[in-house]
Amino acid sequence: MRATAWTSWTSIREAMAHGADVQGGDSGLHRSLPWLAAEEGRVSRDQYYLCAGGALASCYPLPHTAAHRTYATWEIVCGSPVEELIKQTAQPRRESAGAELAHVRSQLPAPATDTLAVVTPGCVFSGVTLSPETSADSLNTLVDGVEAQAGELGLPVVQFGNLREDNAAEQALHQVLRARGYSAVTVGADAVLDTSAYADLEAYFGSFRAHRRKVLRKERSLFEGERATVRVEGPEGLTEDLAALQLARYRRYGHQADTRAVQDRFTRAATIPGLKVLRADAEETSPSAGSPTSSPLGFIAFYEDHRTHRILTRLGAFRAGKAAYFNIAYYELIAHATQVGGMRIHYGDSTYLAKILRGCSLTRLTSYFRATDPSLHRALARAGRLRTALEELQLGQAASERGKRC
């Protein structure tokens, strides 16, 4: 029998106090009370937690004017991510994709795309906590509740973001959403490196063929030439000099940010258990300095989730040159992961080729969209097909290159 009721709360602490389960299935740290509580107020001013039959959805109202654009519907299907994908596409496909983007933008005005987004902020995981025992009836009831909540808020679009293909419990949710007429959009892939097969960093390097191993060791030697000091700390490692480095990285990639915003990110991140900060510093001597000074080459902040054997990368910034990025985010982090033992490092989406050439596998991420107005939904579906085609092209090219080089 299909359940007929769902329950809604406006804070994760309230939901937990009334018995909502945010630790079901393989949810891990990213679906825990500290993680979700730390994200409240960052993505959206308000949030809603809906529970039905043991499944829990975290929902964030995102009007088209929202400052946070990562989960904004128009941005996902018509915005800068699509522009960047088109830039990476060869002619003549690039020209035709540009023309298609112009068309879908004319048919999908941003003010029409106010959205209730079901996501887990700050990671590439679904916004729904499930277990393998969650029934299709319960999932349908949960989606009923999300759609009702969107209607009450006057939001014409519902989005279920970042459903994975490597989570058995989510397969039923994929099916439910497709059956209800949601449009499926490939929004990227999570690059995952399983370090359980490596005893140490040398074993990792030794797993590659000779020509790839030569490239990786060259990157390593550039970094070793800097004689950098590398250390791993806890939350106290998110210091002011790293905040300045993080802000510079945000601005370099066109993100709107200031010192206060970066400090807010650091403060929120520090409230979640398991935070580690891996940083590398190098000594420099300037003409005006009487003695060498130490400055950061870069850092990466991540969470060790021992229950699910995951390392979740969260923040990071790196100086240009000196192979700082690949050494800090990959080789030093891999060395740390092998010491911890049996960990899978989740690197998130984008730059697929660089990641799979360093041993990562790609897990496809699918977001689902549904608009209440049929004409709006058709326009949304067409825009989604464009992004899907561009993403799948990137994934296919990365896989092909891996086959040639590895």
CSV table of C-alpha atoms in Angstrom, one decimal:
chain,number,residue,atom,x,y,z
A,1,MET,CA,0.0,0.0,0.0
A,2,ARG,CA,1.3,3.4,-0.9
A,3,ALA,CA,2.0,5.8,1.9
A,4,THR,CA,-0.2,8.9,2.0
A,5,ALA,CA,1.8,11.3,4.2
A,6,TRP,CA,5.1,13.1,4.5
A,7,THR,CA,6.5,15.3,7.1
A,8,SER,CA,8.4,18.5,6.7
A,9,TRP,CA,10.8,20.5,8.9
A,10,THR,CA,12.7,23.7,8.4
A,11,SER,CA,16.0,22.7,10.1
A,12,ILE,CA,17.9,19.5,10.2
A,13,ARG,CA,18.1,19.6,14.0
A,14,GLU,CA,14.4,19.9,14.2
A,15,ALA,CA,14.0,16.9,11.8
A,16,MET,CA,16.4,14.9,13.9
A,17,ALA,CA,14.7,15.8,17.1
A,18,HIS,CA,11.5,14.4,15.7
A,19,GLY,CA,13.0,11.1,14.6
A,20,ALA,CA,14.0,11.7,10.9
A,21,ASP,CA,16.8,9.4,9.8
A,22,VAL,CA,19.7,11.1,8.1
A,23,GLN,CA,22.0,8.1,8.4
A,24,GLY,CA,20.2,5.6,6.3
A,25,GLY,CA,21.8,3.3,3.7
A,26,ASP,CA,25.3,4.4,2.5
A,27,SER,CA,24.6,8.0,3.2
A,28,GLY,CA,27.9,8.8,5.0
A,29,LEU,CA,29.2,12.0,6.4
A,30,HIS,CA,27.7,14.2,3.7
A,31,ARG,CA,24.2,13.3,4.9
A,32,SER,CA,24.9,13.7,8.6
A,33,LEU,CA,23.5,16.2,11.0
A,34,PRO,CA,26.7,18.3,11.2
A,35,TRP,CA,27.1,18.5,7.5
A,36,LEU,CA,23.6,19.5,6.7
A,37,ALA,CA,23.5,21.9,9.7
A,38,ALA,CA,26.7,23.6,8.5
A,39,GLU,CA,25.1,24.2,5.1
A,40,GLU,CA,21.9,25.8,6.3
A,41,GLY,CA,21.7,29.4,5.1
A,42,ARG,CA,24.6,29.1,2.6
A,43,VAL,CA,22.8,27.9,-0.5
A,44,SER,CA,19.5,29.4,0.3
A,45,ARG,CA,18.0,31.5,3.1
A,46,ASP,CA,15.5,28.7,3.9
A,47,GLN,CA,15.5,25.0,3.7
A,48,TYR,CA,13.0,22.1,4.1
A,49,TYR,CA,13.6,18.5,5.1
A,50,LEU,CA,10.9,16.1,3.9
A,51,CYS,CA,10.5,12.6,5.2
A,52,ALA,CA,8.4,9.7,3.9
A,53,GLY,CA,8.8,6.0,4.6
A,54,GLY,CA,12.3,6.4,5.9
A,55,ALA,CA,13.5,8.5,3.0
A,56,LEU,CA,14.7,12.0,3.6
A,57,ALA,CA,15.0,14.9,1.1
A,58,SER,CA,16.9,18.1,1.8
A,59,CYS,CA,15.3,20.9,-0.2
A,60,TYR,CA,16.4,24.4,-1.0
A,61,PRO,CA,14.3,27.2,-2.6
A,62,LEU,CA,16.4,28.8,-5.3
A,63,PRO,CA,14.7,31.8,-7.1
A,64,HIS,CA,16.4,32.8,-10.3
A,65,THR,CA,17.9,35.8,-8.4
A,66,ALA,CA,19.7,33.6,-5.9
A,67,ALA,CA,23.3,34.5,-5.3
A,68,HIS,CA,24.3,30.8,-5.1
A,69,ARG,CA,24.3,29.6,-8.7
A,70,THR,CA,25.6,26.0,-8.4
A,71,TYR,CA,22.2,24.4,-8.2
A,72,ALA,CA,20.2,27.1,-10.0
A,73,THR,CA,18.2,25.4,-12.9
A,74,TRP,CA,18.9,28.1,-15.5
A,75,GLU,CA,22.6,28.0,-14.7
A,76,ILE,CA,22.8,24.2,-15.0
A,77,VAL,CA,21.1,23.9,-18.3
A,78,CYS,CA,21.8,27.3,-20.0
A,79,GLY,CA,24.6,29.0,-18.0
A,80,SER,CA,28.3,29.1,-17.7
A,81,PRO,CA,28.8,25.3,-17.4
A,82,VAL,CA,27.3,24.9,-20.8
A,83,GLU,CA,29.4,27.7,-22.3
A,84,GLU,CA,32.5,26.1,-21.0
A,85,LEU,CA,31.6,22.7,-22.4
A,86,ILE,CA,31.0,24.4,-25.8
A,87,LYS,CA,34.4,26.1,-25.7
A,88,GLN,CA,35.9,22.6,-25.3
A,89,THR,CA,34.1,21.2,-28.3
A,90,ALA,CA,35.7,21.1,-31.7
A,91,GLN,CA,34.3,22.7,-34.9
A,92,PRO,CA,31.8,22.3,-36.5
A,93,ARG,CA,30.0,20.9,-33.5
A,94,ARG,CA,31.0,23.9,-31.4
A,95,GLU,CA,29.2,26.3,-33.8
A,96,SER,CA,26.0,24.3,-33.9
A,97,ALA,CA,26.1,23.8,-30.1
A,98,GLY,CA,26.4,27.6,-29.7
A,99,ALA,CA,23.4,28.2,-31.9
A,100,GLU,CA,21.4,25.6,-30.0
A,101,LEU,CA,22.4,27.3,-26.7
A,102,ALA,CA,21.2,30.7,-28.0
A,103,HIS,CA,17.9,29.1,-29.0
A,104,VAL,CA,17.2,27.4,-25.7
A,105,ARG,CA,18.0,30.6,-23.9
A,106,SER,CA,15.4,32.4,-25.9
A,107,GLN,CA,12.9,29.8,-25.0
A,108,LEU,CA,13.8,29.5,-21.3
A,109,PRO,CA,13.9,32.8,-19.6
A,110,ALA,CA,15.6,32.8,-16.2
A,111,PRO,CA,12.7,34.3,-14.3
A,112,ALA,CA,10.6,31.3,-15.2
A,113,THR,CA,13.0,28.8,-13.6
A,114,ASP,CA,12.6,29.5,-9.9
A,115,THR,CA,13.4,26.1,-8.4
A,116,LEU,CA,13.1,23.8,-5.3
A,117,ALA,CA,16.4,22.0,-5.5
A,118,VAL,CA,16.8,18.6,-3.7
A,119,VAL,CA,20.5,18.5,-3.2
A,120,THR,CA,23.2,17.9,-0.7
A,121,PRO,CA,25.2,21.1,-0.8
A,122,GLY,CA,29.0,21.0,-1.0
A,123,CYS,CA,29.4,17.6,-2.6
A,124,VAL,CA,28.5,15.5,-5.6
A,125,PHE,CA,25.9,13.3,-3.9
A,126,SER,CA,22.1,13.1,-4.1
A,127,GLY,CA,19.9,15.2,-1.9
A,128,VAL,CA,17.9,12.1,-0.8
A,129,THR,CA,18.9,9.7,2.0
A,130,LEU,CA,17.8,6.2,1.1
A,131,SER,CA,18.3,2.6,2.1
A,132,PRO,CA,17.9,-0.5,-0.1
A,133,GLU,CA,14.7,-1.2,1.8
A,134,THR,CA,13.0,2.0,0.8
A,135,SER,CA,10.0,1.1,-1.3
A,136,ALA,CA,8.9,2.7,-4.6
A,137,ASP,CA,5.6,3.8,-2.8
A,138,SER,CA,7.6,5.6,-0.2
A,139,LEU,CA,9.7,7.3,-2.9
A,140,ASN,CA,6.6,8.4,-4.8
A,141,THR,CA,5.2,9.8,-1.6
A,142,LEU,CA,8.4,11.7,-1.0
A,143,VAL,CA,8.3,13.2,-4.5
A,144,ASP,CA,4.7,14.1,-3.9
A,145,GLY,CA,5.8,16.0,-0.8
A,146,VAL,CA,8.6,17.8,-2.6
A,147,GLU,CA,6.3,18.8,-5.4
A,148,ALA,CA,3.7,20.0,-2.9
A,149,GLN,CA,6.3,22.0,-1.1
A,150,ALA,CA,7.4,23.6,-4.3
A,151,GLY,CA,3.8,24.5,-5.1
A,152,GLU,CA,3.3,26.1,-1.7
A,153,LEU,CA,6.4,28.2,-2.3
A,154,GLY,CA,5.3,29.2,-5.8
A,155,LEU,CA,8.3,27.5,-7.4
A,156,PRO,CA,7.5,26.2,-10.9
A,157,VAL,CA,10.5,23.9,-11.2
A,158,VAL,CA,11.6,20.9,-9.1
A,159,GLN,CA,15.1,19.5,-9.3
A,160,PHE,CA,16.6,16.3,-7.9
A,161,GLY,CA,20.3,16.8,-8.2
A,162,ASN,CA,23.3,14.5,-8.6
A,163,LEU,CA,21.8,11.0,-8.6
A,164,ARG,CA,24.6,8.6,-8.9
A,165,GLU,CA,24.9,5.4,-11.0
A,166,ASP,CA,27.1,3.6,-8.3
A,167,ASN,CA,24.4,3.7,-5.6
A,168,ALA,CA,22.1,0.7,-5.7
A,169,ALA,CA,19.5,2.3,-3.4
A,170,GLU,CA,19.2,5.3,-5.8
A,171,GLN,CA,18.3,3.2,-8.8
A,172,ALA,CA,14.7,3.0,-7.7
A,173,LEU,CA,14.6,6.8,-7.4
A,174,HIS,CA,16.0,7.1,-11.0
A,175,GLN,CA,13.1,4.9,-12.1
A,176,VAL,CA,10.4,6.8,-10.1
A,177,LEU,CA,11.5,10.2,-11.5
A,178,ARG,CA,11.6,9.0,-15.1
A,179,ALA,CA,8.1,7.5,-14.7
A,180,ARG,CA,6.8,10.8,-13.4
A,181,GLY,CA,8.0,12.6,-16.4
A,182,TYR,CA,11.1,14.3,-15.1
A,183,SER,CA,13.8,15.1,-17.6
A,184,ALA,CA,17.2,13.4,-17.0
A,185,VAL,CA,20.3,15.6,-17.5
A,186,THR,CA,23.8,14.4,-17.3
A,187,VAL,CA,25.5,17.1,-15.2
A,188,GLY,CA,29.0,15.6,-15.0
A,189,ALA,CA,30.8,12.7,-13.3
A,190,ASP,CA,32.5,12.2,-9.9
A,191,ALA,CA,36.1,11.2,-10.3
A,192,VAL,CA,36.9,8.5,-7.7
A,193,LEU,CA,40.3,7.1,-6.9
A,194,ASP,CA,40.4,3.8,-4.9
A,195,THR,CA,43.6,3.8,-2.9
A,196,SER,CA,43.0,0.4,-1.2
A,197,ALA,CA,45.2,-1.4,-3.7
A,198,TYR,CA,48.3,0.7,-2.9
A,199,ALA,CA,50.5,0.1,0.1
A,200,ASP,CA,52.1,3.5,-0.4
A,201,LEU,CA,52.8,6.2,-3.0
A,202,GLU,CA,55.5,4.2,-4.7
A,203,ALA,CA,53.0,1.4,-5.2
A,204,TYR,CA,50.6,3.9,-6.8
A,205,PHE,CA,53.2,5.1,-9.2
A,206,GLY,CA,54.2,1.5,-10.0
A,207,SER,CA,50.6,0.7,-11.1
A,208,PHE,CA,51.0,2.7,-14.3
A,209,ARG,CA,52.7,1.7,-17.5
A,210,ALA,CA,56.2,3.0,-18.0
A,211,HIS,CA,55.3,6.0,-20.2
A,212,ARG,CA,52.6,7.3,-17.8
A,213,ARG,CA,54.8,6.6,-14.8
A,214,LYS,CA,57.5,8.7,-16.4
A,215,VAL,CA,55.1,11.7,-16.7
A,216,LEU,CA,53.9,11.3,-13.1
A,217,ARG,CA,57.4,11.1,-11.7
A,218,LYS,CA,58.4,14.2,-13.6
A,219,GLU,CA,55.6,16.1,-12.0
A,220,ARG,CA,56.7,14.7,-8.7
A,221,SER,CA,60.3,15.7,-9.2
A,222,LEU,CA,59.3,19.3,-9.9
A,223,PHE,CA,57.6,19.5,-6.6
A,224,GLU,CA,60.4,17.7,-4.7
A,225,GLY,CA,62.8,20.3,-6.1
A,226,GLU,CA,60.9,23.0,-4.1
A,227,ARG,CA,61.9,21.2,-0.9
A,228,ALA,CA,58.4,21.9,0.4
A,229,THR,CA,57.3,21.2,3.9
A,230,VAL,CA,54.1,19.1,3.9
A,231,ARG,CA,51.9,18.6,6.9
A,232,VAL,CA,48.4,17.5,7.7
A,233,GLU,CA,46.4,19.3,10.4
A,234,GLY,CA,42.9,19.4,11.7
A,235,PRO,CA,40.4,22.3,11.4
A,236,GLU,CA,42.9,24.7,12.9
A,237,GLY,CA,44.8,24.4,9.7
A,238,LEU,CA,42.4,26.6,7.9
A,239,THR,CA,44.5,29.8,8.5
A,240,GLU,CA,44.3,33.3,7.1
A,241,ASP,CA,47.1,32.7,4.5
A,242,LEU,CA,45.1,29.8,3.1
A,243,ALA,CA,42.0,32.0,3.0
A,244,ALA,CA,43.8,34.5,0.9
A,245,LEU,CA,45.0,31.7,-1.4
A,246,GLN,CA,41.4,30.4,-1.7
A,247,LEU,CA,40.0,33.8,-2.5
A,248,ALA,CA,42.6,34.3,-5.2
A,249,ARG,CA,41.5,31.0,-6.7
A,250,TYR,CA,37.8,31.9,-6.6
A,251,ARG,CA,38.5,35.2,-8.4
A,252,ARG,CA,40.8,33.5,-10.9
A,253,TYR,CA,38.0,31.3,-12.0
A,254,GLY,CA,35.4,34.1,-12.1
A,255,HIS,CA,33.5,33.3,-8.9
A,256,GLN,CA,32.0,36.1,-6.9
A,257,ALA,CA,33.6,36.0,-3.5
A,258,ASP,CA,35.2,38.2,-0.9
A,259,THR,CA,37.2,37.6,2.3
A,260,ARG,CA,34.1,37.4,4.4
A,261,ALA,CA,32.6,34.7,2.1
A,262,VAL,CA,35.8,32.6,2.3
A,263,GLN,CA,36.0,32.9,6.1
A,264,ASP,CA,32.4,31.8,6.2
A,265,ARG,CA,33.2,28.7,4.1
A,266,PHE,CA,36.1,27.9,6.4
A,267,THR,CA,34.1,28.4,9.6
A,268,ARG,CA,31.3,26.1,8.3
A,269,ALA,CA,33.7,23.5,7.1
A,270,ALA,CA,35.4,23.4,10.5
A,271,THR,CA,32.1,22.4,12.3
A,272,ILE,CA,31.9,19.1,10.4
A,273,PRO,CA,33.8,16.2,12.1
A,274,GLY,CA,36.7,14.6,10.2
A,275,LEU,CA,38.1,17.7,8.6
A,276,LYS,CA,41.8,17.6,7.6
A,277,VAL,CA,43.9,20.2,6.0
A,278,LEU,CA,46.9,19.1,3.9
A,279,ARG,CA,49.2,22.0,3.1
A,280,ALA,CA,52.6,22.5,1.5
A,281,ASP,CA,54.9,25.4,2.2
A,282,ALA,CA,58.2,26.5,0.6
A,283,GLU,CA,60.8,28.9,1.7
A,284,GLU,CA,61.3,32.1,-0.4
A,285,THR,CA,63.9,34.8,-0.2
A,286,SER,CA,63.0,38.3,-1.5
A,287,PRO,CA,65.5,41.2,-1.9
A,288,SER,CA,63.6,43.2,0.8
A,289,ALA,CA,63.6,40.3,3.3
A,290,GLY,CA,66.6,39.7,5.6
A,291,SER,CA,65.9,36.0,5.9
A,292,PRO,CA,63.9,33.4,4.1
A,293,THR,CA,60.1,33.4,4.7
A,294,SER,CA,57.7,30.5,4.3
A,295,SER,CA,54.6,30.8,2.2
A,296,PRO,CA,52.0,28.2,1.1
A,297,LEU,CA,52.3,26.5,-2.3
A,298,GLY,CA,48.8,25.2,-1.8
A,299,PHE,CA,46.4,23.2,0.3
A,300,ILE,CA,43.5,20.8,0.1
A,301,ALA,CA,40.9,20.4,2.8
A,302,PHE,CA,39.0,17.1,3.0
A,303,TYR,CA,37.0,14.9,5.2
A,304,GLU,CA,37.9,11.4,6.3
A,305,ASP,CA,34.7,9.4,6.4
A,306,HIS,CA,35.8,6.2,8.0
A,307,ARG,CA,32.3,4.6,8.1
A,308,THR,CA,32.1,4.6,4.3
A,309,HIS,CA,35.9,4.6,3.6
A,310,ARG,CA,35.7,7.9,1.7
A,311,ILE,CA,37.8,10.9,1.5
A,312,LEU,CA,35.7,13.9,0.4
A,313,THR,CA,37.6,16.8,-1.0
A,314,ARG,CA,36.0,20.1,-0.1
A,315,LEU,CA,38.3,23.2,-0.4
A,316,GLY,CA,41.6,23.9,-2.0
A,317,ALA,CA,43.9,26.4,-3.8
A,318,PHE,CA,47.3,26.2,-5.3
A,319,ARG,CA,50.0,28.5,-6.5
A,320,ALA,CA,50.7,28.5,-10.3
A,321,GLY,CA,53.5,26.4,-11.6
A,322,LYS,CA,55.8,24.0,-9.7
A,323,ALA,CA,53.3,21.2,-10.2
A,324,ALA,CA,51.7,22.2,-6.9
A,325,TYR,CA,48.1,21.1,-7.9
A,326,PHE,CA,48.9,17.6,-8.9
A,327,ASN,CA,51.3,17.0,-6.0
A,328,ILE,CA,49.1,18.4,-3.2
A,329,ALA,CA,45.7,17.3,-4.4
A,330,TYR,CA,46.9,13.9,-5.8
A,331,TYR,CA,50.3,12.6,-4.8
A,332,GLU,CA,50.4,13.9,-1.2
A,333,LEU,CA,46.8,13.2,-0.6
A,334,ILE,CA,47.2,9.7,-2.1
A,335,ALA,CA,50.2,9.1,0.2
A,336,HIS,CA,48.0,10.2,3.2
A,337,ALA,CA,45.1,8.0,2.1
A,338,THR,CA,47.4,4.9,1.8
A,339,GLN,CA,48.6,5.5,5.4
A,340,VAL,CA,45.0,5.7,6.6
A,341,GLY,CA,44.2,2.6,4.6
A,342,GLY,CA,41.4,1.5,2.3
A,343,MET,CA,40.1,4.9,1.3
A,344,ARG,CA,38.3,6.1,-1.9
A,345,ILE,CA,39.1,9.7,-2.7
A,346,HIS,CA,36.2,11.6,-4.3
A,347,TYR,CA,37.6,14.4,-6.4
A,348,GLY,CA,34.3,15.7,-7.8
A,349,ASP,CA,33.5,16.7,-11.4
A,350,SER,CA,35.3,18.5,-14.2
A,351,THR,CA,38.8,18.0,-15.8
A,352,TYR,CA,38.0,14.4,-16.5
A,353,LEU,CA,41.0,13.5,-18.6
A,354,ALA,CA,43.5,14.8,-16.0
A,355,LYS,CA,41.8,12.7,-13.4
A,356,ILE,CA,41.4,9.4,-15.2
A,357,LEU,CA,45.0,9.6,-16.4
A,358,ARG,CA,45.9,9.6,-12.7
A,359,GLY,CA,43.9,6.5,-12.0
A,360,CYS,CA,40.4,7.8,-11.2
A,361,SER,CA,37.2,6.1,-12.4
A,362,LEU,CA,34.2,8.3,-13.4
A,363,THR,CA,30.8,7.9,-11.9
A,364,ARG,CA,28.1,9.6,-13.9
A,365,LEU,CA,25.9,12.2,-12.2
A,366,THR,CA,22.3,12.7,-13.3
A,367,SER,CA,20.0,15.6,-12.3
A,368,TYR,CA,16.2,15.4,-12.9
A,369,PHE,CA,14.0,18.4,-13.6
A,370,ARG,CA,10.3,18.9,-13.9
A,371,ALA,CA,8.3,22.1,-14.6
A,372,THR,CA,4.6,22.3,-13.9
A,373,ASP,CA,3.9,24.2,-17.0
A,374,PRO,CA,4.1,21.9,-20.1
A,375,SER,CA,5.7,24.5,-22.4
A,376,LEU,CA,8.2,25.4,-19.8
A,377,HIS,CA,9.0,21.7,-19.3
A,378,ARG,CA,9.5,21.2,-23.0
A,379,ALA,CA,12.0,24.1,-23.1
A,380,LEU,CA,13.7,22.8,-20.0
A,381,ALA,CA,14.0,19.3,-21.6
A,382,ARG,CA,15.5,20.7,-24.8
A,383,ALA,CA,18.1,22.7,-22.8
A,384,GLY,CA,18.8,19.6,-20.8
A,385,ARG,CA,19.4,17.5,-23.9
A,386,LEU,CA,22.1,20.0,-25.0
A,387,ARG,CA,24.0,19.8,-21.7
A,388,THR,CA,23.7,16.0,-21.7
A,389,ALA,CA,25.1,15.7,-25.2
A,390,LEU,CA,28.0,18.0,-24.4
A,391,GLU,CA,28.8,16.2,-21.1
A,392,GLU,CA,28.6,12.8,-22.7
A,393,LEU,CA,30.9,13.9,-25.4
A,394,GLN,CA,33.5,15.0,-22.8
A,395,LEU,CA,33.1,11.7,-20.9
A,396,GLY,CA,33.5,9.7,-24.1
A,397,GLN,CA,36.6,11.6,-25.2
A,398,ALA,CA,38.2,11.2,-21.8
A,399,ALA,CA,37.6,7.5,-21.8
A,400,SER,CA,39.0,7.2,-25.4
A,401,GLU,CA,42.2,9.1,-24.4
A,402,ARG,CA,42.6,6.9,-21.4
A,403,GLY,CA,42.5,3.9,-23.6
A,404,LYS,CA,45.3,5.3,-25.8
A,405,ARG,CA,47.6,6.6,-23.1
A,406,CYS,CA,47.3,4.1,-20.2
